[in-house]
XYZ file of C-alpha atoms in Angstrom:
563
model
C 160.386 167.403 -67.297
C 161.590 167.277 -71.244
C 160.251 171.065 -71.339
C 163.003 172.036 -69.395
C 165.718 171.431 -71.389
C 164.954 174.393 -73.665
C 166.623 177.857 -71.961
C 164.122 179.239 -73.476
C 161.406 177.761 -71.689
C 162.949 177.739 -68.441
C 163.443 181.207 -68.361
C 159.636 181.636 -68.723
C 158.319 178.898 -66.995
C 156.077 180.676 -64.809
C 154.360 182.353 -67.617
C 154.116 178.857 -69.280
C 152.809 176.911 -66.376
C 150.852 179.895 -64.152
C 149.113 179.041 -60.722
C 146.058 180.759 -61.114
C 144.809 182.761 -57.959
C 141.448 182.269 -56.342
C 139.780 185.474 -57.964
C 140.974 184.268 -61.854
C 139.255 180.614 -60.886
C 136.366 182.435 -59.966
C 136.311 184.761 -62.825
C 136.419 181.158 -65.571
C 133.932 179.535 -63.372
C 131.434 180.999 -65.799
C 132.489 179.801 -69.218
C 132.650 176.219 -68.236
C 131.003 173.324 -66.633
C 132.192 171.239 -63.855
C 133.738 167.940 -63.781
C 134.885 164.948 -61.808
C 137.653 162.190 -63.018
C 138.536 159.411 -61.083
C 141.744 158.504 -60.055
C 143.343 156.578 -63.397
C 140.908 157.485 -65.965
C 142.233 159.731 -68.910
C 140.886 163.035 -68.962
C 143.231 163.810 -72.621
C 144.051 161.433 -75.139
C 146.620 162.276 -77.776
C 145.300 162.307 -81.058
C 141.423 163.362 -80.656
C 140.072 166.405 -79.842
C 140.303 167.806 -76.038
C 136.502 168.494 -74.276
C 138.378 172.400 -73.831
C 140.326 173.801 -71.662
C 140.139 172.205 -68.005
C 141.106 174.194 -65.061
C 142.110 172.206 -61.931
C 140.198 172.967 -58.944
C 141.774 170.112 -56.743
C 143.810 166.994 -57.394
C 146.545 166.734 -59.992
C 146.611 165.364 -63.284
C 149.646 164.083 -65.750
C 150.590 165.041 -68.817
C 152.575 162.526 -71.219
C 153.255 162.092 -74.597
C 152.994 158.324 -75.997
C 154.798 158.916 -79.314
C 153.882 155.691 -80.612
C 157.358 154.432 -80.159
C 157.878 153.302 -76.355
C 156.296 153.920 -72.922
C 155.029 157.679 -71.989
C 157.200 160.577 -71.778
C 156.397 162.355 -68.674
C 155.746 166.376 -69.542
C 154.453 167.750 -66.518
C 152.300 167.408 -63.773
C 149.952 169.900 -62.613
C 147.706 170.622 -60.007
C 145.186 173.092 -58.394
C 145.363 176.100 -59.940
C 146.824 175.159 -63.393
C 144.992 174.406 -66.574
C 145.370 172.230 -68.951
C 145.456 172.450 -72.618
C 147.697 174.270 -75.552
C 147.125 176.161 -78.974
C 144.830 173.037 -80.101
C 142.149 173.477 -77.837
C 141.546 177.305 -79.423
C 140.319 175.645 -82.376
C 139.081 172.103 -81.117
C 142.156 170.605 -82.700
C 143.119 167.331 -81.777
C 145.431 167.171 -78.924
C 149.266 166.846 -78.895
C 149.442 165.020 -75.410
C 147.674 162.912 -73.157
C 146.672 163.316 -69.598
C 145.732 161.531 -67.072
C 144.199 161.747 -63.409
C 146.756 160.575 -61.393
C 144.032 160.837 -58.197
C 140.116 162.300 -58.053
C 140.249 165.163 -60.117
C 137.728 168.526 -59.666
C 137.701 170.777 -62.458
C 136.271 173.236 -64.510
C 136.305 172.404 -68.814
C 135.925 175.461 -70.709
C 135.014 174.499 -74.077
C 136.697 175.672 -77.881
C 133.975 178.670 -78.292
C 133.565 179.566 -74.689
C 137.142 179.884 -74.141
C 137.413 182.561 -76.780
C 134.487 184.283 -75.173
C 137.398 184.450 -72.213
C 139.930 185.609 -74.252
C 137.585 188.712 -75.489
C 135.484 189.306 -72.186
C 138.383 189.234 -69.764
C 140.803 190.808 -71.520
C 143.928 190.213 -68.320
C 142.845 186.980 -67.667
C 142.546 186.304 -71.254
C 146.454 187.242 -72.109
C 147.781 185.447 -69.444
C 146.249 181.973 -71.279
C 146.703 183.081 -74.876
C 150.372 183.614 -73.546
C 150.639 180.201 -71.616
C 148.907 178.296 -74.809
C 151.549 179.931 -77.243
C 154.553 178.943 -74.878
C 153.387 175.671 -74.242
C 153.059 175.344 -78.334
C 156.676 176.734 -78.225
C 157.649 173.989 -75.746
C 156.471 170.911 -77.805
C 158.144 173.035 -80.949
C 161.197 172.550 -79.473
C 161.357 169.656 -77.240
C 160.231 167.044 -80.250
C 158.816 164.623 -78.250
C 154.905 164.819 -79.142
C 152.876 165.319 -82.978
C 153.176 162.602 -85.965
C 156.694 161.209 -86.540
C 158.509 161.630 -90.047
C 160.698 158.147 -91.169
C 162.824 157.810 -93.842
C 166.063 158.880 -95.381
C 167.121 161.660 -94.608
C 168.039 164.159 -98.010
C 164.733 162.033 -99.247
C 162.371 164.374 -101.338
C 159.698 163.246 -99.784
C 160.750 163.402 -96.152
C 161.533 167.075 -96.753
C 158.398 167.989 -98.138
C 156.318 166.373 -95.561
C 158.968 168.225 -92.843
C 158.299 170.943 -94.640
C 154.532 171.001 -94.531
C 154.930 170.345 -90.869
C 157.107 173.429 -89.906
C 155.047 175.889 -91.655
C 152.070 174.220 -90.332
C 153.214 175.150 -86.595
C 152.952 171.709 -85.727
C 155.659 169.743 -83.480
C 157.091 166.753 -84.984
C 160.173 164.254 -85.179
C 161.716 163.219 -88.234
C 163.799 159.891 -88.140
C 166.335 158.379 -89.954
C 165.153 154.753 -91.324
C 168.758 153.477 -92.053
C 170.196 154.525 -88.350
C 167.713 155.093 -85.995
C 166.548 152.041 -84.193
C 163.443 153.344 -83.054
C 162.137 153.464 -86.375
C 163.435 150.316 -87.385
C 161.372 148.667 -84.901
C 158.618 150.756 -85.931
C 158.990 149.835 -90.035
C 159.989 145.825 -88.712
C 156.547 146.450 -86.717
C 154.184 147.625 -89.626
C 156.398 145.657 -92.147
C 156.800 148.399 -94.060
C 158.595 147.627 -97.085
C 161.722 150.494 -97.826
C 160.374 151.542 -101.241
C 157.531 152.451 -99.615
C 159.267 155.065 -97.676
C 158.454 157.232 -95.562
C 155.842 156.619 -93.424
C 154.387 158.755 -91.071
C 152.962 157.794 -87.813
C 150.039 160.315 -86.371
C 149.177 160.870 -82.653
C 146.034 158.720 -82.760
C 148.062 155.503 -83.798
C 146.992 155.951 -88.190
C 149.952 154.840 -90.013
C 150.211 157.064 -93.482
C 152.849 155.860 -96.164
C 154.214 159.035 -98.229
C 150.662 160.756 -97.635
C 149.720 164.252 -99.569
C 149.905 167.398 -97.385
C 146.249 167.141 -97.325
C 146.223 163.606 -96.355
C 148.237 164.011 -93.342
C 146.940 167.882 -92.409
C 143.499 165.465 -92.118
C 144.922 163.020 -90.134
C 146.660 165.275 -87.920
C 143.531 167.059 -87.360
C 144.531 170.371 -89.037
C 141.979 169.800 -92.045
C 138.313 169.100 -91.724
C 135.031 168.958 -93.549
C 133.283 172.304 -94.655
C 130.074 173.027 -93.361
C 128.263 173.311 -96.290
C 124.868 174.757 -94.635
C 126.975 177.525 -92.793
C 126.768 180.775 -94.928
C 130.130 183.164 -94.170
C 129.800 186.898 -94.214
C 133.470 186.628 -95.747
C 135.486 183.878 -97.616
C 139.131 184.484 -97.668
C 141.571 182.912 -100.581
C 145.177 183.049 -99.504
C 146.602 182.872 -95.892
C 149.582 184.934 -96.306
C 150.077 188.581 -94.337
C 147.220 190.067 -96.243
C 144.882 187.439 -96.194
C 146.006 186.989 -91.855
C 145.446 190.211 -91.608
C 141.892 190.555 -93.431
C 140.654 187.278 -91.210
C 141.924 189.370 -87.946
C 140.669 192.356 -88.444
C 136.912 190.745 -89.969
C 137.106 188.538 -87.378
C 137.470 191.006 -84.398
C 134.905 193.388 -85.795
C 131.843 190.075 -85.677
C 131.981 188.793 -89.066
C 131.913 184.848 -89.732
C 134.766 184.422 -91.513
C 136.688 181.338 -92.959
C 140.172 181.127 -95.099
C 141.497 178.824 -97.343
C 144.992 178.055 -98.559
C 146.435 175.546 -100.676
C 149.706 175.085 -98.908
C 150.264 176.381 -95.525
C 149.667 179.616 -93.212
C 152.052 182.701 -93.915
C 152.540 182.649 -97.680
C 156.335 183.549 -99.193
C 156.080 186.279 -95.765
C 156.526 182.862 -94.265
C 159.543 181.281 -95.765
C 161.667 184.328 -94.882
C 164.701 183.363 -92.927
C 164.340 186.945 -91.026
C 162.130 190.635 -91.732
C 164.338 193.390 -90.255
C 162.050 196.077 -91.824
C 158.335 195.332 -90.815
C 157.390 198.473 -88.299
C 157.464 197.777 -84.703
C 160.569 194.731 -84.712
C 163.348 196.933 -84.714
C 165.704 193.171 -83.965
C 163.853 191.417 -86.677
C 161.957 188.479 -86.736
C 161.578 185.328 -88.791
C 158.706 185.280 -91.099
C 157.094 181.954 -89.655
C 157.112 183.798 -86.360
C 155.458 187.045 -87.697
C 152.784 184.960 -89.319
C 152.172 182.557 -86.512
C 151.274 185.092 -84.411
C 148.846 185.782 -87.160
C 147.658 182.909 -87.673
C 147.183 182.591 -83.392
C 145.654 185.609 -83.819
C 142.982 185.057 -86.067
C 142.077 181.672 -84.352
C 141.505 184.039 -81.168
C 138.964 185.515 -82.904
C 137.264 182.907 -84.025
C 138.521 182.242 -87.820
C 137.850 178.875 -89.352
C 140.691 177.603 -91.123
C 140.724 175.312 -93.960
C 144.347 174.475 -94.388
C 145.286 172.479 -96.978
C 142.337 173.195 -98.938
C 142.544 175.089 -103.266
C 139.803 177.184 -104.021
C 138.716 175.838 -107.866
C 135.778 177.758 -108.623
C 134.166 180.992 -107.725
C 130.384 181.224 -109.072
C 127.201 182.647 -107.532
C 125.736 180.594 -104.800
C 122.255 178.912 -106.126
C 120.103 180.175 -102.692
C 121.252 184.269 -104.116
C 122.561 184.640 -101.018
C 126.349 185.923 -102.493
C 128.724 182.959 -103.904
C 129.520 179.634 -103.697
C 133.366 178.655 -103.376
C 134.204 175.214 -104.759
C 137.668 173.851 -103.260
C 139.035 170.301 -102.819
C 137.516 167.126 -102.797
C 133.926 168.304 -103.955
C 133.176 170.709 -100.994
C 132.048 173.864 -101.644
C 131.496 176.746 -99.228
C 129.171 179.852 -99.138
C 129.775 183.407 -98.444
C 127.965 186.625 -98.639
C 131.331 188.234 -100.085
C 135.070 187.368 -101.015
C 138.631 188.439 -100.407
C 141.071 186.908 -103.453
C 144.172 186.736 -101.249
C 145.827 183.776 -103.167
C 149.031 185.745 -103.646
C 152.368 184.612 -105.755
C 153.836 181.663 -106.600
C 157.359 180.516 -107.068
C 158.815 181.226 -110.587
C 161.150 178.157 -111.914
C 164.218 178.661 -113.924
C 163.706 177.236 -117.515
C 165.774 174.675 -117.571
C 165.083 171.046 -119.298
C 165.487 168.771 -115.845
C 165.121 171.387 -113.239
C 161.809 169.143 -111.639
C 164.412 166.639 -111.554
C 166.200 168.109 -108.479
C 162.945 169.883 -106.737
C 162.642 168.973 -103.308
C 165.489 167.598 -102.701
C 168.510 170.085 -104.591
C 166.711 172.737 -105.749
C 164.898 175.217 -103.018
C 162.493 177.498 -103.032
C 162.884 178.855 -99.272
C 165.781 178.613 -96.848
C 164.409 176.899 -93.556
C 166.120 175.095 -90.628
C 165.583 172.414 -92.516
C 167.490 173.470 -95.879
C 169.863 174.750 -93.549
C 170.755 171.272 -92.260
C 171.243 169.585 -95.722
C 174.149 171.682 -96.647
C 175.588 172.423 -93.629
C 179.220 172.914 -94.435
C 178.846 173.231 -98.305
C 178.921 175.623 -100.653
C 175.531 176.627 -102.362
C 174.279 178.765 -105.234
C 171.107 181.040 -104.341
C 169.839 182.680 -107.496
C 168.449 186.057 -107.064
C 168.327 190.026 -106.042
C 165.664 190.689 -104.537
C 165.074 191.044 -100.657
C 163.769 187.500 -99.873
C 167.226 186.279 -101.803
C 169.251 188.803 -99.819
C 167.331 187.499 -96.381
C 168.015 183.528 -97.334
C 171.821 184.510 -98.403
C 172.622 186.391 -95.095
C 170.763 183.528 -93.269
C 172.558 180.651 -95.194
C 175.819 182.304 -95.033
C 175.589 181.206 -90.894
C 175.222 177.851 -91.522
C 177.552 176.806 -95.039
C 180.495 177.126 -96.338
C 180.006 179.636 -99.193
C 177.079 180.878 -100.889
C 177.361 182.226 -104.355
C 174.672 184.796 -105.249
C 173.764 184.951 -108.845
C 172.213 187.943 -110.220
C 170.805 188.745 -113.718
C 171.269 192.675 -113.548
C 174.807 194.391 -113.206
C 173.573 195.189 -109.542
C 172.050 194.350 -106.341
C 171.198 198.010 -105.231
C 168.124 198.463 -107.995
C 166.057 195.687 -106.388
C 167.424 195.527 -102.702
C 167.283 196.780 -99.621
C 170.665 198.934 -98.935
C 170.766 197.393 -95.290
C 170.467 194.207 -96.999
C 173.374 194.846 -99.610
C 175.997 196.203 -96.892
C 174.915 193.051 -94.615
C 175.632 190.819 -98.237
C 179.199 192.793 -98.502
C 179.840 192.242 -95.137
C 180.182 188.263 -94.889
C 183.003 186.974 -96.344
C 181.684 184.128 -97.255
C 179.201 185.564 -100.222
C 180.084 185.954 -103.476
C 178.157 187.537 -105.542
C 178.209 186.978 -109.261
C 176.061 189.794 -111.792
C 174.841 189.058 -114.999
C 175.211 185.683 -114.536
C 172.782 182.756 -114.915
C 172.329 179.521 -114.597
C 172.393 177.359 -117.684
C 172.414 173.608 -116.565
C 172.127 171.340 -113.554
C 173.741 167.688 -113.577
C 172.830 165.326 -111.006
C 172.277 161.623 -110.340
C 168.852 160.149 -109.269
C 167.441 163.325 -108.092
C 170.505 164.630 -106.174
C 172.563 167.303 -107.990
C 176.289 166.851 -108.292
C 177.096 169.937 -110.651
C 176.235 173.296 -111.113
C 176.846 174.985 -114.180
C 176.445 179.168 -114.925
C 177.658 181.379 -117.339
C 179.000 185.103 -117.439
C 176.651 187.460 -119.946
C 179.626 189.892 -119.657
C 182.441 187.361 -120.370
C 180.759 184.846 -121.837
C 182.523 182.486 -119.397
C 180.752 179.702 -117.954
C 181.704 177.758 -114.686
C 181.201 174.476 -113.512
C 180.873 174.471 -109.739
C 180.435 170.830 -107.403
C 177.322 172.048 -106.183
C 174.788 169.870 -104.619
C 172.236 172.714 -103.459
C 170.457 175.315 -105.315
C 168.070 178.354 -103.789
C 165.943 179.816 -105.705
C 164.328 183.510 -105.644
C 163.660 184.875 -109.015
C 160.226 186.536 -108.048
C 157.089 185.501 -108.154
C 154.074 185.369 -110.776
C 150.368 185.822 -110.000
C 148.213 182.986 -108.540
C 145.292 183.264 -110.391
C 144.865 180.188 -112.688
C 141.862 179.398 -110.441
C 140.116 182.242 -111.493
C 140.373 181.813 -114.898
C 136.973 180.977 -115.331
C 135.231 182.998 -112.691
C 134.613 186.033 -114.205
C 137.015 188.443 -112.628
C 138.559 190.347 -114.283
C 143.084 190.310 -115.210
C 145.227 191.797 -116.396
C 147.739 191.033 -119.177
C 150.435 189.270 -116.649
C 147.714 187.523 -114.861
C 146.911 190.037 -111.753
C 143.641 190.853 -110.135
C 142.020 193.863 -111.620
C 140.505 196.545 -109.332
C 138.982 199.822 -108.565
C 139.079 202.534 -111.644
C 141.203 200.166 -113.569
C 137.803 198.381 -113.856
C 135.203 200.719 -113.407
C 134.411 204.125 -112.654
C 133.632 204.432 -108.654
C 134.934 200.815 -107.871
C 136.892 201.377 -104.682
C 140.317 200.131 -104.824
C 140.132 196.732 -103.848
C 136.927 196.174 -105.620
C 137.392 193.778 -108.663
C 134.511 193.363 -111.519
C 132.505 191.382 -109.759
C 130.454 193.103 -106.811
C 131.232 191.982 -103.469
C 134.350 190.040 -104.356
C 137.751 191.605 -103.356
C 141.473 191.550 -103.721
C 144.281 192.072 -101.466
C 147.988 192.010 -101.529
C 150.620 190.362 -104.421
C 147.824 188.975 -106.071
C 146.424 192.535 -106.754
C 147.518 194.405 -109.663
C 149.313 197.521 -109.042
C 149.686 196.667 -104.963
C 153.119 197.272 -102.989
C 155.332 193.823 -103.207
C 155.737 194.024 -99.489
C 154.410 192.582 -95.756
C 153.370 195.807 -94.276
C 151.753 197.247 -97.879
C 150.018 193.770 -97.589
C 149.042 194.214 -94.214
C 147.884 197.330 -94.404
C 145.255 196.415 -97.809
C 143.949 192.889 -95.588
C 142.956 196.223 -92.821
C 141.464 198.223 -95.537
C 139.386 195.968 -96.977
C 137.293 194.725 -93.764
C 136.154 198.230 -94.109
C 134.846 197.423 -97.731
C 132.916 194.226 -96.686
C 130.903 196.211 -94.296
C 129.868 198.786 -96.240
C 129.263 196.117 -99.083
C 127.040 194.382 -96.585
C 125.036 196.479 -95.223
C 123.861 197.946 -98.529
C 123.284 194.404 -100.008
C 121.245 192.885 -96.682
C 124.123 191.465 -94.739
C 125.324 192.160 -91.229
C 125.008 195.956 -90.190
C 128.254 197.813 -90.786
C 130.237 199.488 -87.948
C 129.226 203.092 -88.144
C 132.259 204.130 -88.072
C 133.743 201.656 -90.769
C 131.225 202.673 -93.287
C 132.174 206.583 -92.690
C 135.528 205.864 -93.565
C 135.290 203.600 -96.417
């Protein structure tokens, strides 16, 4: 089984694959219907969307993954007692593998919304299959035999972005080398796929993409779909970082429809950190994608809809009075009785002439596996002093040769974390350079060759042979979108709220009733996960006592006492 070649996985297999006693089978019997398959006929195909989960009563039933590139990949095969199905079916995604009756097949299929009725009704039952989907997602993770398949050259802009989208989508994929690999070879000799058109992409339901948008192939892949424009949402959420997670969660759990939106990928900057040693309750640490996927698992539990990639453009008042109307991409729009502005930070660039020459493939804005494995060996420059730069620095000081830190101020202790600093002064292979900055980049065809910085105490500058640049020089605001909405900012761009705007406004209340802000994007809130965290709680308590005094869902009791 390819599953098995992860330690990880083996170690756990039990949990991963459980055997589910008569009692638990009886216990599902009522959120499903029953079925028969014949032997042969394919109960799962790759690529479209699963009828649910499907618990085996008798018979067994195998699961492969086609891959698009050869004959099937045996996974598993399972029999009475299992279930079939992974993270995917909690949100009537499509499916990442294929199965197939490999005799008559009795079984129970528990659909999308009836198998989070299980997870919330029986609560034992329910953690033992949350836990078995989230391995099994972990499995396919790391195994790389199943999702859409990456070609092209490898260091290619293009490749990494679309690798990029991928990973911090949670979705398994390959990535293949066009020059080398002869897989895909046969598969660009197959399409005739000309090299400039490079790379392709090749999705589990056979749709061959070349150099697709993140939107393109989140739609292909099944991870974006239409709005329903009819549906009215007791809450809208902008922004799908830790405070925006947390907001859907916590709405979510407590019975209000909510959907959330976000322009890039689940997790926010939380989400490109290499490692969070300070969040409450992780005294080892743990990786920022992991933190947030949990979130993101999390909120899907409960039943959040999530429209990812998808930009909010326009927030006006809905034509029906019935709250406001969100307009996002491609001409769909979305109602909602009220709104969370969770849109967060994004990157700041350094000013410099041909800097948008090197993006994506020489200058970083996050340090992922993927980074990692570019300059493996190298020496880099990472440009910043804050604790995200201090994360990425310890994190790519395990994988390259040297990594020089460049800081503006005299010192890292003023904007860093002190473990963070004696961690930093512990490798020997940082260097950390203050007052010093970055004054030109040199580079050929997108790839950087030289790296040149310069000493505001000496005046020296240095030329370094440096093909890889990090970047973490904060963050700014991301509000352009609301520009023209009627909410009010302030000077540097952030959300305005409570007192600042009126008298009485609670403190996540902006100047327009019923809309909200949470997190970086708020002005005056904590630059940090938990302080984000802890607003995307606080507001949920907000948006029921907004409700139920404007005709929405009744409020928790309890909620509105507190708020």
């Amino acid at each position: 089984m390819a599953l098995s070649v992860s330690p990880t996985i083996a170690a756990r297999r039990d949990q991963m694959f459980p055997v589910l006693a008569d009692a638990d089978i009886e216990r599902m019997r009522r959120f499903g219907e029953a079925r028969s398959y014949a032997a042969g006929e394919h109960i799962v195909t790759a690529g479209t969307v699963s009828p649910g989960l499907i618990l085996i009563l008798s018979g067994k039933v195998d699961i492969t993954q086609a891959g698009g590139l050869g004959p099937r990949e045996a996974i598993i095969t399972y029999g009475a007692g299992n279930f079939i199905g992974e993270l995917a079916q909690l949100s009537s995604r499509p499916s990442l593998v294929s199965a197939e009756a490999a005799g008559p097949v009795e079984a129970i299929v528990i659909p999308s919304q009836r198998l989070r009725d299980l997870m919330v009704q029986e609560a034992n039952l329910g953690e033992r299959v949350m836990r078995a989907l989230i391995l099994r997602r972990v499995g396919l993770l790391e195994s790389g035999i199943s999702g859409p398949i990456v070609i092209g050259p490898p260091g290619n802009g293009d490749v990494l972005r679309l690798e990029g989208f991928l990973r911090r989508s949670g979705l398994p994929h390959r990535a293949l080398d066009s020059d080398t690999d002869p897989c895909a070879k046969t598969l660009i000799e197959r399409f005739h796929v000309d090299p400039h058109h490079l790379p392709i992409v090749l999705c589990p339901n056979g749709k061959l993409l070349h150099n697709p948008g993140e939107g393109d192939l989140a739609r292909c892949v099944g991870l974006l779909r239409p709005v329903d424009a009819d549906k009215v949402y007791d809450v809208a959420i902008v922004g799908a970082g830790p405070a925006g997670l947390a907001a859907a969660v916590y709405a979510a759990s407590e019975g209000l429809s909510t959907i959330v939106f976000d322009c890039r990928a689940f997790g926010g900057q939380a989400g490109a950190s290499s490692r969070i040693e300070n969040y409450l309750g992780f005294p080892t640490g743990i990786t920022g994608m992991a933190l947030m996927a949990r979130a993101y698992n999390q909120a899907q539990k409960f039943g959040v809809e999530m429209v990812i990639p998808d930009e909010a453009k326009l927030l006006g008042a809905a034509d029906d009075m019935t709250g406001y109307r969100l307009d996002v991409g491609d001409g769909e729009a979305v109602r909602a009785r009220t709104v969370v502005i969770a849109s967060g930070a994004r990157y700041r660039r350094l000013d410099i002439a041909n800097l948008a020459q090197f993006e994506g493939t020489s200058v970083h804005y996050w340090a992922s596996p993927i980074e990692a494995r570019l300059c493996r060996d190298q020496e880099v420059a990472l440009v910043g002093a804050g604790n995200s730069a201090g994360q990425a620095a310890v994190y790519l000081a395990s994988q390259v040769r040297k990594v020089t830190l460049l800081a503006r101020r005299d010192s890292l202790d003023a904007t860093m974390s002190r473990y963070l600093v004696e961690r930093i002064e512990a490798q020997p292979n940082i260097e950390v350079l203050p007052e010093t900055e970055i004054e030109a980049l040199d580079g050929h065809e997108g790839n950087l060759e030289e790296v040149r910085w310069r000493s505001r105490a000496t005046g020296v500058a240095t030329t370094r042979p440096i093909r890889h640049v990090f970047l973490f020089i904060g963050a700014d605001p991301n509000t352009d979108w609301l520009t023209r909405c009627d909410v009010a900012l302030d000077a540097k761009g952030f959300v305005r709220t409570g007192a600042d705007v009126a008298p009485g406004h609670g403190p996540m209340e902006t100047s327009r009733s019923g809309v909200f802000a949470i997190g970086d994007v708020r002005c005056g809130s904590t630059k940090r996960v938990a302080a984000a965290v802890g607003e995307g709680a606080q507001v949920v308590a907000a948006l029921h006592a907004y409700l139920a005094q404007n005709g929405g869902r009744a409020s928790h009791p309890e909620l509105t006492r507190r708020s």
